[in-house]
Short mmCIF file of C-alpha atoms and ligand atoms in Angstrom, two decimals:
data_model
loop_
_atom_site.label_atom_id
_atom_site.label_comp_id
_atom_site.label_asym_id
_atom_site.label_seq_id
_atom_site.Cartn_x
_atom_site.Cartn_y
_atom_site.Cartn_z
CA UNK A 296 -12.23 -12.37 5.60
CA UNK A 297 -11.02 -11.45 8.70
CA UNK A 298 -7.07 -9.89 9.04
CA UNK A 299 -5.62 -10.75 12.12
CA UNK A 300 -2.50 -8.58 13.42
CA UNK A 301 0.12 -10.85 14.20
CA UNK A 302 2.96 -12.43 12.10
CA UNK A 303 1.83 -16.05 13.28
CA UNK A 304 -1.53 -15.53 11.33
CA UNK A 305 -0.03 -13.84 8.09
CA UNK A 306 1.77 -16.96 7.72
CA UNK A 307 -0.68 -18.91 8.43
CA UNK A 308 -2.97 -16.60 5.08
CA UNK A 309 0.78 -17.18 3.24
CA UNK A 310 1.02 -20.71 3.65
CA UNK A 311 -2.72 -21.61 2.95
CA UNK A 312 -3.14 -19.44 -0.18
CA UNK A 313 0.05 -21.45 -1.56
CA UNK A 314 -1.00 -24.57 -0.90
CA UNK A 315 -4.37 -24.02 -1.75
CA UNK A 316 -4.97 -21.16 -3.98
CA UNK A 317 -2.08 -20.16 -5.88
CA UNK A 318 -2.49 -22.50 -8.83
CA UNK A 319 -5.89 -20.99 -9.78
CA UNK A 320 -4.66 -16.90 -8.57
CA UNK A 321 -3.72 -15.93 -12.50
CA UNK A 322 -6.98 -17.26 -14.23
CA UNK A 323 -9.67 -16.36 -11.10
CA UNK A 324 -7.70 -13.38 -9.40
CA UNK A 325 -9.90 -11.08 -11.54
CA UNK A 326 -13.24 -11.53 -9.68
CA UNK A 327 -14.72 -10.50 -6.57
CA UNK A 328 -16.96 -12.75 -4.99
CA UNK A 329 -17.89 -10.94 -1.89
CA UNK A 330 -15.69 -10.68 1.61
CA UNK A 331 -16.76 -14.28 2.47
CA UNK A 332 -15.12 -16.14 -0.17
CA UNK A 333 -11.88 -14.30 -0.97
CA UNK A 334 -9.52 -17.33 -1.78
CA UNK A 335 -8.91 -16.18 -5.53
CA UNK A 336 -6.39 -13.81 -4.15
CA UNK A 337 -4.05 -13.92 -1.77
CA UNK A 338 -5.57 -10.90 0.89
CA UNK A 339 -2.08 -10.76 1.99
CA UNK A 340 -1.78 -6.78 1.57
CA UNK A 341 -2.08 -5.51 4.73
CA UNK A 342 0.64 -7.57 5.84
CA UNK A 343 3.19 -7.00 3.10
CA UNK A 344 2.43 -3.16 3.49
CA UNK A 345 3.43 -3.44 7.06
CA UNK A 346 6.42 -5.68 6.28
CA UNK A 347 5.18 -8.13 8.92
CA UNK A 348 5.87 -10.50 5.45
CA UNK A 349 7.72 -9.38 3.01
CA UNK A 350 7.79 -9.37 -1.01
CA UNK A 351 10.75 -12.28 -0.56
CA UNK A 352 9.24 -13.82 1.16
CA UNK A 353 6.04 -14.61 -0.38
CA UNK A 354 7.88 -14.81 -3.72
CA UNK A 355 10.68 -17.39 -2.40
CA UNK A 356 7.35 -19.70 -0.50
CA UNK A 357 5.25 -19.39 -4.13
CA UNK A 358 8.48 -21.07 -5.58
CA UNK A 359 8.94 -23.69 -3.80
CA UNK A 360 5.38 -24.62 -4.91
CA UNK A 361 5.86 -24.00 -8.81
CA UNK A 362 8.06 -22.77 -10.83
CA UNK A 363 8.77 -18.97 -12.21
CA UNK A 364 6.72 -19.53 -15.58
CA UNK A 365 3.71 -20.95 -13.37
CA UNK A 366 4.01 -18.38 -11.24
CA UNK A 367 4.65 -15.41 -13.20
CA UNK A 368 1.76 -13.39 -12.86
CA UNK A 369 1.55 -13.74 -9.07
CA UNK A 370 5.00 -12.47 -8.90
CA UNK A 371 4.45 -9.65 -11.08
CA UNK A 372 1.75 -8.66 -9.10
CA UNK A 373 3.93 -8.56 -5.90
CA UNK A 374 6.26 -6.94 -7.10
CA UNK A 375 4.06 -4.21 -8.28
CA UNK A 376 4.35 -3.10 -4.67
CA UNK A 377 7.82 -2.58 -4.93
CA UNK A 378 7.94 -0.66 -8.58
CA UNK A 379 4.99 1.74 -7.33
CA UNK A 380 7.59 2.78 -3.95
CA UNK A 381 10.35 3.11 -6.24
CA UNK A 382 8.38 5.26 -9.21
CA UNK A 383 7.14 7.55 -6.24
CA UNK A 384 10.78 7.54 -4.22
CA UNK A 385 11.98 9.13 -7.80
CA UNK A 386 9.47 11.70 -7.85
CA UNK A 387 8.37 12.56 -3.99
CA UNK A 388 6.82 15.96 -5.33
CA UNK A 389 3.78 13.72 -6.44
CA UNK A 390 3.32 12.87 -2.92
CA UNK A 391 3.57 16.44 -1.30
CA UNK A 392 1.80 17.77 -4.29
CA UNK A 393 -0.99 15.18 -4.07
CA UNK A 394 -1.53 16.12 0.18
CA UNK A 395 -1.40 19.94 -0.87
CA UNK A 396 -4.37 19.61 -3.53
CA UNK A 397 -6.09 17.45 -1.09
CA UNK A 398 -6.04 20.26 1.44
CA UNK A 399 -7.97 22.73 -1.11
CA UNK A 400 -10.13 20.38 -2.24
CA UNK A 401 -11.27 19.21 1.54
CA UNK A 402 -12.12 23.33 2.16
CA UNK A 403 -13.91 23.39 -0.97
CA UNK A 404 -15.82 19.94 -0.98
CA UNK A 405 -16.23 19.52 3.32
CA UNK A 406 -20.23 20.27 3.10
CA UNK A 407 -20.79 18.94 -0.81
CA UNK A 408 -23.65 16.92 -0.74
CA UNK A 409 -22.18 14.34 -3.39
CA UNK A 410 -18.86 14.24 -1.50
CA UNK A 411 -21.30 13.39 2.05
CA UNK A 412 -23.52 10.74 0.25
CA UNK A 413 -20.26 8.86 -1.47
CA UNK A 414 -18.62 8.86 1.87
CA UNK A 415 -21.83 8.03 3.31
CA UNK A 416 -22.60 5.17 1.17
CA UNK A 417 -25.95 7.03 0.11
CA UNK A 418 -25.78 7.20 -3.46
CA UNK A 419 -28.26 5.81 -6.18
CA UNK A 420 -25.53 3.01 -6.98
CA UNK A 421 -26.58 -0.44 -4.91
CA UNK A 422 -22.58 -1.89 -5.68
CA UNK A 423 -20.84 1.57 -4.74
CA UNK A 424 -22.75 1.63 -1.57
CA UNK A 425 -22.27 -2.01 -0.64
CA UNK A 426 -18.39 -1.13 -1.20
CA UNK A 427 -18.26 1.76 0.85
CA UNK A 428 -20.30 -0.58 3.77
CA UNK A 429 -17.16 -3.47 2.69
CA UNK A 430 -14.59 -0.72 3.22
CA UNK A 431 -15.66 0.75 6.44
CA UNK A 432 -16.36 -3.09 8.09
CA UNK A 433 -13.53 -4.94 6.76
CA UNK A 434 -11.08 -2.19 5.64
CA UNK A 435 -9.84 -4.41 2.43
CA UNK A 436 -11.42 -4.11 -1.31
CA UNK A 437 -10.72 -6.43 -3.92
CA UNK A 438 -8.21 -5.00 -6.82
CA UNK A 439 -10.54 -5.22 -9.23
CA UNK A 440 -13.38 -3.27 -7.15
CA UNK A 441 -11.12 -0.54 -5.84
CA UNK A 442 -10.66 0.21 -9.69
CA UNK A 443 -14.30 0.10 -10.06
CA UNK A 444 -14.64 1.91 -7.21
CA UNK A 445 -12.49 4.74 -8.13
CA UNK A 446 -13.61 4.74 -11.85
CA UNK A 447 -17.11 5.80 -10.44
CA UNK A 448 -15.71 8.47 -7.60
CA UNK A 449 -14.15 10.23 -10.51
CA UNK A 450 -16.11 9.37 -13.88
CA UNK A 451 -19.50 8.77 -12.57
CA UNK A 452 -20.08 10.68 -9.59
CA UNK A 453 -17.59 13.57 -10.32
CA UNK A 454 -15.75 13.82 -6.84
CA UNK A 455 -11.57 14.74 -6.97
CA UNK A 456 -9.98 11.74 -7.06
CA UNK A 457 -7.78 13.00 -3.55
CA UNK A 458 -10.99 12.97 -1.79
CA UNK A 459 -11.33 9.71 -3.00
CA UNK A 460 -7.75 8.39 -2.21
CA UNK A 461 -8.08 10.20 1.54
CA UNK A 462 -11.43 7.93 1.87
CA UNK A 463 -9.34 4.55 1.16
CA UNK A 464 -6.27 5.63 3.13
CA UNK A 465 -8.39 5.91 5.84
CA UNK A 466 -10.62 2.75 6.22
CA UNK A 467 -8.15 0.44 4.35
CA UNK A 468 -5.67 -1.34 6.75
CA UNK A 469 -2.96 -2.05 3.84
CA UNK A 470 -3.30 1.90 3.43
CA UNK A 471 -0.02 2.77 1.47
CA UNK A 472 1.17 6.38 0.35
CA UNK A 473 2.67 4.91 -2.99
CA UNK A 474 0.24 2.05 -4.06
CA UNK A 475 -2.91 4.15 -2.84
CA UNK A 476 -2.24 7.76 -4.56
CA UNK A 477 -0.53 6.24 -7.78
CA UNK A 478 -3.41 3.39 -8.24
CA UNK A 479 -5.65 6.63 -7.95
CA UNK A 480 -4.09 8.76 -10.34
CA UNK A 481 -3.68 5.82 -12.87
CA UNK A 482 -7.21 5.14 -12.70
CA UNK A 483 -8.22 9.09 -12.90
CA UNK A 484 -5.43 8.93 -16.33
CA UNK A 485 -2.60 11.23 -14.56
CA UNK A 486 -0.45 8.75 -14.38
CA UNK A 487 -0.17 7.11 -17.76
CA UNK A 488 -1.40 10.71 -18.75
CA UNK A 489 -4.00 10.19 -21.27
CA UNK A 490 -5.36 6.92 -20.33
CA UNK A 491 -8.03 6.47 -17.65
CA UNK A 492 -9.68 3.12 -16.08
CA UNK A 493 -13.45 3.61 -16.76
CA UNK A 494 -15.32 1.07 -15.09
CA UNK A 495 -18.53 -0.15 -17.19
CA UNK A 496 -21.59 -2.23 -16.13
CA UNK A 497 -20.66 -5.09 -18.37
CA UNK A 498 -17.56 -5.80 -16.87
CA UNK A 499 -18.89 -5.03 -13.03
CA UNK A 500 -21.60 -7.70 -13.80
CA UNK A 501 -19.05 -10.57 -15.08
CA UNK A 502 -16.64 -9.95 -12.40
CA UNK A 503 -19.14 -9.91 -9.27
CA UNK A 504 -21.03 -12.68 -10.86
CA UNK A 505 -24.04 -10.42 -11.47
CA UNK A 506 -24.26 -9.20 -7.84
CA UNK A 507 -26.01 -5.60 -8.43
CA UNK A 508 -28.59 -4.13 -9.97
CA UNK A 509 -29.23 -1.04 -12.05
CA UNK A 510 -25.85 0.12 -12.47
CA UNK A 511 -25.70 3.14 -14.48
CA UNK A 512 -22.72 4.82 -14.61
CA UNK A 513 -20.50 7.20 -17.06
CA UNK A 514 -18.65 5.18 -19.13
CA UNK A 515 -17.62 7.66 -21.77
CA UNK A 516 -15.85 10.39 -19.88
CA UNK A 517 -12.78 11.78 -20.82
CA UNK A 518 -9.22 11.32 -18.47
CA UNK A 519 -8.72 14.10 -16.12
CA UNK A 520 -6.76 17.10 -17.52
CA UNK A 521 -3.95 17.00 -15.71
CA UNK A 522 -0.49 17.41 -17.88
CA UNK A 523 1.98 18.33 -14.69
CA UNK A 524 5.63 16.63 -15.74
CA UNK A 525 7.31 15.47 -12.59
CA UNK A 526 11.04 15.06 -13.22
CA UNK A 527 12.79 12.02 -12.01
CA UNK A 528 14.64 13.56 -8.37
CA UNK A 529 18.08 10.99 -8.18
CA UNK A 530 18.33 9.50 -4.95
CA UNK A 531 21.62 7.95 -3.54
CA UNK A 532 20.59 4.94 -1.24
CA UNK A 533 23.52 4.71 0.52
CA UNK A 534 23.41 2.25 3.70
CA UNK A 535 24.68 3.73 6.84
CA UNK A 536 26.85 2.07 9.03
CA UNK A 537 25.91 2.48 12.66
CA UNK A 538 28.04 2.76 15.27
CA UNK A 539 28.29 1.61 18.62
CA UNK A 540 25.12 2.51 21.15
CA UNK A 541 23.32 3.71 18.36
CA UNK A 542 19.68 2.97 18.07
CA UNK A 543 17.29 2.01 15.93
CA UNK A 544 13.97 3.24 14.86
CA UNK A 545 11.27 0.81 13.30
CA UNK A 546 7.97 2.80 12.12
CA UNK A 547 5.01 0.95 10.66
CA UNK A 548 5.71 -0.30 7.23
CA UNK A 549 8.65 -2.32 8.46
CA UNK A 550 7.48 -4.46 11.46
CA UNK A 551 9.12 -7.82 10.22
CA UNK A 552 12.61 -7.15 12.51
CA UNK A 553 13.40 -10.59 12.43
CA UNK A 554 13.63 -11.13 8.64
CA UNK A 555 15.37 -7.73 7.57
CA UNK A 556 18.42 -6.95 6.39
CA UNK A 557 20.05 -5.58 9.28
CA UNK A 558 18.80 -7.89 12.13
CA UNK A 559 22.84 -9.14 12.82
CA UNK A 560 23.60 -5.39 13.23
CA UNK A 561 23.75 -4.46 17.00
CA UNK A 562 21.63 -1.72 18.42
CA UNK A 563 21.67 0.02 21.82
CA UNK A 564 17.68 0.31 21.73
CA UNK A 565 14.83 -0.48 19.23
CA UNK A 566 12.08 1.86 18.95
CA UNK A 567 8.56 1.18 17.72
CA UNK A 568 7.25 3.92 16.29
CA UNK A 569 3.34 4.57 16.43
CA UNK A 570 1.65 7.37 14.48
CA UNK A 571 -1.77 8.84 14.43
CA UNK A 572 -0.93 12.46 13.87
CA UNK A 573 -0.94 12.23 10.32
CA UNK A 574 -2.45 14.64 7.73
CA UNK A 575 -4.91 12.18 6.71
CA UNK A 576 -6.67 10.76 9.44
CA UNK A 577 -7.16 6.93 10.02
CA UNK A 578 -10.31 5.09 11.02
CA UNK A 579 -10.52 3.76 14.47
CA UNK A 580 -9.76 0.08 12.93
CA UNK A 581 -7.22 0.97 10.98
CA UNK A 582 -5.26 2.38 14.23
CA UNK A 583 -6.21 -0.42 16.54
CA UNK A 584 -4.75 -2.76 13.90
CA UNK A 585 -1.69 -1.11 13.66
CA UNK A 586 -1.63 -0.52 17.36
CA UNK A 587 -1.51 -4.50 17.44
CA UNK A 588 0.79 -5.07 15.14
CA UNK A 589 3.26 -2.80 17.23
CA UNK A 590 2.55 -4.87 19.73
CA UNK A 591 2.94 -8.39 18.25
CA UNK A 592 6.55 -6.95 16.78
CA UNK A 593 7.31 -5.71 20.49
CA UNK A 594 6.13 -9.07 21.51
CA UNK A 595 8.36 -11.11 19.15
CA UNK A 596 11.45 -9.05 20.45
CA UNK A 597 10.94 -10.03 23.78
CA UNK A 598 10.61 -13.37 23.25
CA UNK A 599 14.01 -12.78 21.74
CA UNK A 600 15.60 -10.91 24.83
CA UNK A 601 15.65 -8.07 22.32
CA UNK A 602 15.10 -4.67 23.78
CA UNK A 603 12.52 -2.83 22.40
CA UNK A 604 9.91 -0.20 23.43
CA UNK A 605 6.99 1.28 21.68
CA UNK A 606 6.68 5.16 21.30
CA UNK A 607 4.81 7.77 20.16
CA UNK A 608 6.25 10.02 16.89
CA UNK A 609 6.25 12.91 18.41
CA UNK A 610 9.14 11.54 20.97
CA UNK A 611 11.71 10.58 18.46
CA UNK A 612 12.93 14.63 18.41
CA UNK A 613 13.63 13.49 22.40
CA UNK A 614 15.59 10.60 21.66
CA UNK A 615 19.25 11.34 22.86
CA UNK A 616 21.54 8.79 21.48
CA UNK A 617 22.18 8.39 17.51
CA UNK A 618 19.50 7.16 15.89
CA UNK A 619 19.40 4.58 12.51
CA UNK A 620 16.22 3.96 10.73
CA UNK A 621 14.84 1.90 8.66
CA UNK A 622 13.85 3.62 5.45
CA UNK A 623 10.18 4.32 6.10
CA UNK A 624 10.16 5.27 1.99
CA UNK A 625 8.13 8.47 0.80
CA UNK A 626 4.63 8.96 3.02
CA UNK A 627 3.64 10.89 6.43
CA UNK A 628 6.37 9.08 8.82
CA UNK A 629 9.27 10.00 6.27
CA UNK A 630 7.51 13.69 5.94
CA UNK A 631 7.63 13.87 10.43
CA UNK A 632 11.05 13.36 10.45
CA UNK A 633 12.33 15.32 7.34
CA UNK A 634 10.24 18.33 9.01
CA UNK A 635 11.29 17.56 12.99
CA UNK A 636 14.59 16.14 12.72
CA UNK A 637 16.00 16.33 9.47
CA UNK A 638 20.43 15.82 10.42
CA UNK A 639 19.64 13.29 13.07
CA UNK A 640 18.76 10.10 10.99
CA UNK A 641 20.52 8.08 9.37
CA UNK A 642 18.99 5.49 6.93
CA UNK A 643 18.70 1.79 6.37
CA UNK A 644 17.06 1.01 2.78
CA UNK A 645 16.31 -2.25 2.33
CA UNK A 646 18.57 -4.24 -0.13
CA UNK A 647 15.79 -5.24 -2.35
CA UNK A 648 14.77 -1.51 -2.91
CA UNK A 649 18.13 -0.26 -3.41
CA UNK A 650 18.51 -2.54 -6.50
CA UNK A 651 15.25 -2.57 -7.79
CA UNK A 652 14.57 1.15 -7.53
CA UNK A 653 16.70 1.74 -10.28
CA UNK A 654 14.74 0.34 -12.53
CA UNK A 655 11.70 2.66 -11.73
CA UNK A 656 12.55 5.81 -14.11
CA UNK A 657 9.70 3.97 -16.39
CA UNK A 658 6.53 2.30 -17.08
CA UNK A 659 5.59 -1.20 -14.87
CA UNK A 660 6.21 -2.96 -18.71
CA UNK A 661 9.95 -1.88 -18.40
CA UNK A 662 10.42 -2.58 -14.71
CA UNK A 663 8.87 -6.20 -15.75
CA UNK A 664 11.63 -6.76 -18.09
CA UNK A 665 14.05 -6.54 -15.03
CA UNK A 666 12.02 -8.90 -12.32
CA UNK A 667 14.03 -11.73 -13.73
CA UNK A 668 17.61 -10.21 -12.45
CA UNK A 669 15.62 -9.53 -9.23
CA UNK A 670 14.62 -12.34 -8.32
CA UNK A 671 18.18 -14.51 -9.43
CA UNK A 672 19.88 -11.68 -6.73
CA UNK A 673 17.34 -12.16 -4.06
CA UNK A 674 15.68 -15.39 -4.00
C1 FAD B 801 -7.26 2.85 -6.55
C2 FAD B 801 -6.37 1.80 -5.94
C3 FAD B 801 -5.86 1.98 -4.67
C4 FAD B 801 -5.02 1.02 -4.09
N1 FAD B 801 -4.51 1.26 -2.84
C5 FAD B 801 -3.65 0.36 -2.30
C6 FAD B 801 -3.08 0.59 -1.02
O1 FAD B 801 -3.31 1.61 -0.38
N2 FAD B 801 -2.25 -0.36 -0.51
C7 FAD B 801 -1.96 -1.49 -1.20
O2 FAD B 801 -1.23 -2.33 -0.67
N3 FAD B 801 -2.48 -1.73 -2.41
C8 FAD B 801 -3.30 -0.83 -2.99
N4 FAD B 801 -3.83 -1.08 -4.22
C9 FAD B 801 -3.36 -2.26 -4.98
C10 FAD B 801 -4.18 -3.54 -4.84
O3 FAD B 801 -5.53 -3.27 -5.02
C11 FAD B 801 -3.98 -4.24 -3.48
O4 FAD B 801 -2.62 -4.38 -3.18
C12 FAD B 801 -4.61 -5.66 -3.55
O5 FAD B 801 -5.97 -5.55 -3.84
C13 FAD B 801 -4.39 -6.37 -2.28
O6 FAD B 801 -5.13 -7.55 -2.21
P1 FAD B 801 -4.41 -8.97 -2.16
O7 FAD B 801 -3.33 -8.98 -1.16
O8 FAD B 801 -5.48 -9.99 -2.04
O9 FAD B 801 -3.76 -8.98 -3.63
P2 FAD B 801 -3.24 -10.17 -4.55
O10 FAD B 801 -3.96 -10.05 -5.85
O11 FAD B 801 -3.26 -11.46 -3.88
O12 FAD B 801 -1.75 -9.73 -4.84
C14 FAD B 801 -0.65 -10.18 -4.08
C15 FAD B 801 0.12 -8.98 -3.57
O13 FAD B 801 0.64 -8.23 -4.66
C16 FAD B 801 0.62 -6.83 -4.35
N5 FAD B 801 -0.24 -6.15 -5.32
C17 FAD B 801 -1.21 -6.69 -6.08
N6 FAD B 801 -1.74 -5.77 -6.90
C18 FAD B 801 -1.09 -4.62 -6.64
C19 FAD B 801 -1.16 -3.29 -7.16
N7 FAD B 801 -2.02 -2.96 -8.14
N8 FAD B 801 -0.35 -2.34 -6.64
C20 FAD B 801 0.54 -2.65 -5.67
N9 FAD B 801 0.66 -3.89 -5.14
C21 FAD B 801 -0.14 -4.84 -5.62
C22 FAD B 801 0.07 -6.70 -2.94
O14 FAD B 801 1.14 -6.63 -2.02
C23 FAD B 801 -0.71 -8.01 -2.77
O15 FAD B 801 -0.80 -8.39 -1.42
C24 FAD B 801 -4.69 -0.14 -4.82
C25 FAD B 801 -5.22 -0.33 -6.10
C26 FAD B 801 -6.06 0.61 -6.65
C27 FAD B 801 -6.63 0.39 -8.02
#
């Protein structure tokens, strides 16, 4: 599977899964057959994360296929996107406590042997270390294998599960704060505290088709023992209204213009925000790809006669005219600007998070009781 940074080619994935692939998604999504035949599952992610497609539309082109009832579970699952941003937009201490303990832990783990030979791929476990190669080459994993692959970094091989979640924010190219550190800590049992994914042999074996040999791993460990209560931080979502010669800033999770909610408002400038001073530090394919994506957006405005210019993050303090911006939700661009330029921006949440965010103070099985009313407002 190859991921190709332009919006022409995630439609392209869209409309082929759909009218291929979608019928079998909820009975076959489950396995991973290996990076060459990947058409159980949509491999859409690292498009939706950078809104070059978005939720809506996936959901509203899987409809028009077959119905809601068909379709349920592939909804659900896109929408799980959506719940995780809105569970961590209620409680953005998990985030800054989550890059503070991975701090210590680098200090304390930066010449561990164990820590070297996981990132290394070097381990005595053939299917880790082919995942590790399948992360670094193609920067995707399956969702089942990213839980297996976790479930081992934690359970079998004892490493801190932020070590681990640094490692996939960095090779993956649908890296996303909210998705990324809460699928972690739900696998490691933090965040349904109590209960922990462990992966098992067994269920490795039936899933990859028997792929691996000899894999021995822990598959009777306890959830980590970690009992911190975050309380739920109420956010008002407010839209601004911008004024005249105001402009607008655009960072990397949000590169669909032409499809969002406020492409009729009127801006003096757009700015295309590139970032690659973050705390945790991306592979070289993950930036290239996201340096193309900037470009493909930039590209798409032009062909519009829409005026737009790509910058770095560090020149948005230098920006002299008012400035709107689309929500970049909780993560390292919304961290930049609350530390360099907290008064000047103004936000622009999307409409679909605004009203679905609200139902985020719970579990996914609550927020699945409300995807109905979701989808009858937006689709
Ligand atoms: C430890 C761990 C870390 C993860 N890190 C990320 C991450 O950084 N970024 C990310 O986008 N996803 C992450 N996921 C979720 C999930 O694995 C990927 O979204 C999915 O594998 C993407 O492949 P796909 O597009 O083929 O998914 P499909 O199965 O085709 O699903 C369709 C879409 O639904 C959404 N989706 C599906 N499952 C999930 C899920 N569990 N959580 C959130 N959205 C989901 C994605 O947008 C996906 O594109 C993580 C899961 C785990 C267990």
């Amino acid at each position: 599977m190859k991921f190709e940074p332009s919006r022409i080619k995630a439609l392209d994935q869209l409309n082929s899964f759909i009218k291929n692939d979608l019928n079998k998604y909820s009975k076959l999504r489950n396995f991973d057959y290996g990076p060459e035949k990947r058409d159980n599952v949509s491999c859409l992610s690292p498009y939706i994360t950078h809104g070059i497609i978005s939720e809506l539309e996936v959901i509203k082109s899987s409809l028009k296929k077959s119905s809601y009832i068909k379709n349920e579970k592939f909804i659900q699952e896109v929408l799980w996107r959506v719940y995780w941003k809105g569970w961590l937009e209620l409680r953005p201490k998990v985030w800054k406590d989550f890059l503070n303990q991975l701090k210590a832990v680098k200090e304390k783990y930066n010449n561990n042997s164990n820590y070297l030979d996981a990132i290394q791929g070097n381990t005595d476990l053939e299917c880790f270390d082919a995942w590790v190669e399948e992360i670094k080459k193609n920067n995707y994993l399956h969702n089942h294998t990213r839980m297996w692959f976790a479930s081992i970094w934690i359970f079998t091989l004892k490493l801190p599960w932020q070590l681990g979640a640094e490692f996939f924010m960095k090779h993956l190219y649908d890296g996303d704060a909210a998705s990324n550190t809460l699928g972690w800590r739900w696998v490691a049992g933090i965040q349904t505290q109590g209960k922990h994914y462990l992966a098992s042999e067994w269920n490795i074996n039936k899933f990859t088709n028997n792929k691996f040999k000899n894999i021995k791993l822990k598959e009777n460990e306890p959830p980590i023992d970690d009992y911190t209560q975050y309380q739920i931080e109420t956010k008002i979502l407010n839209n601004h209204d911008p004024k005249e010669n105001e402009s607008l800033i655009i960072f990397d999770n949000n590169l669909g213009y032409e499809e969002c909610d406020f492409v009729n408002l009127k801006f003096a400038n757009i700015y295309l925000v590139n970032n690659n001073k973050r705390e945790i530090e991306l592979s070289e394919n993950v930036i290239n790809f996201k340096k193309e994506l900037l470009n493909d957006q930039k590209q798409r405005l032009d062909n519009q006669s829409i005026k737009a210019e790509i910058i770095d993050i560090s020149e948005i303090p230098k920006i002299k005219e008012d400035i709107s911006v689309l929500y970049p939700t909780v993560g390292e661009n919304l961290d930049y600007l609350t530390k360099n330029c907290p008064n000047r921006v103004n936000f622009l949440y999307r409409l679909i998070d605004q009203f679905s965010w609200s139902f985020c103070n719970k579990g996914f099985f609550n927020f699945k009781n409300h995807i109905p009313k979701i989808i009858a407002k937006f689709v």
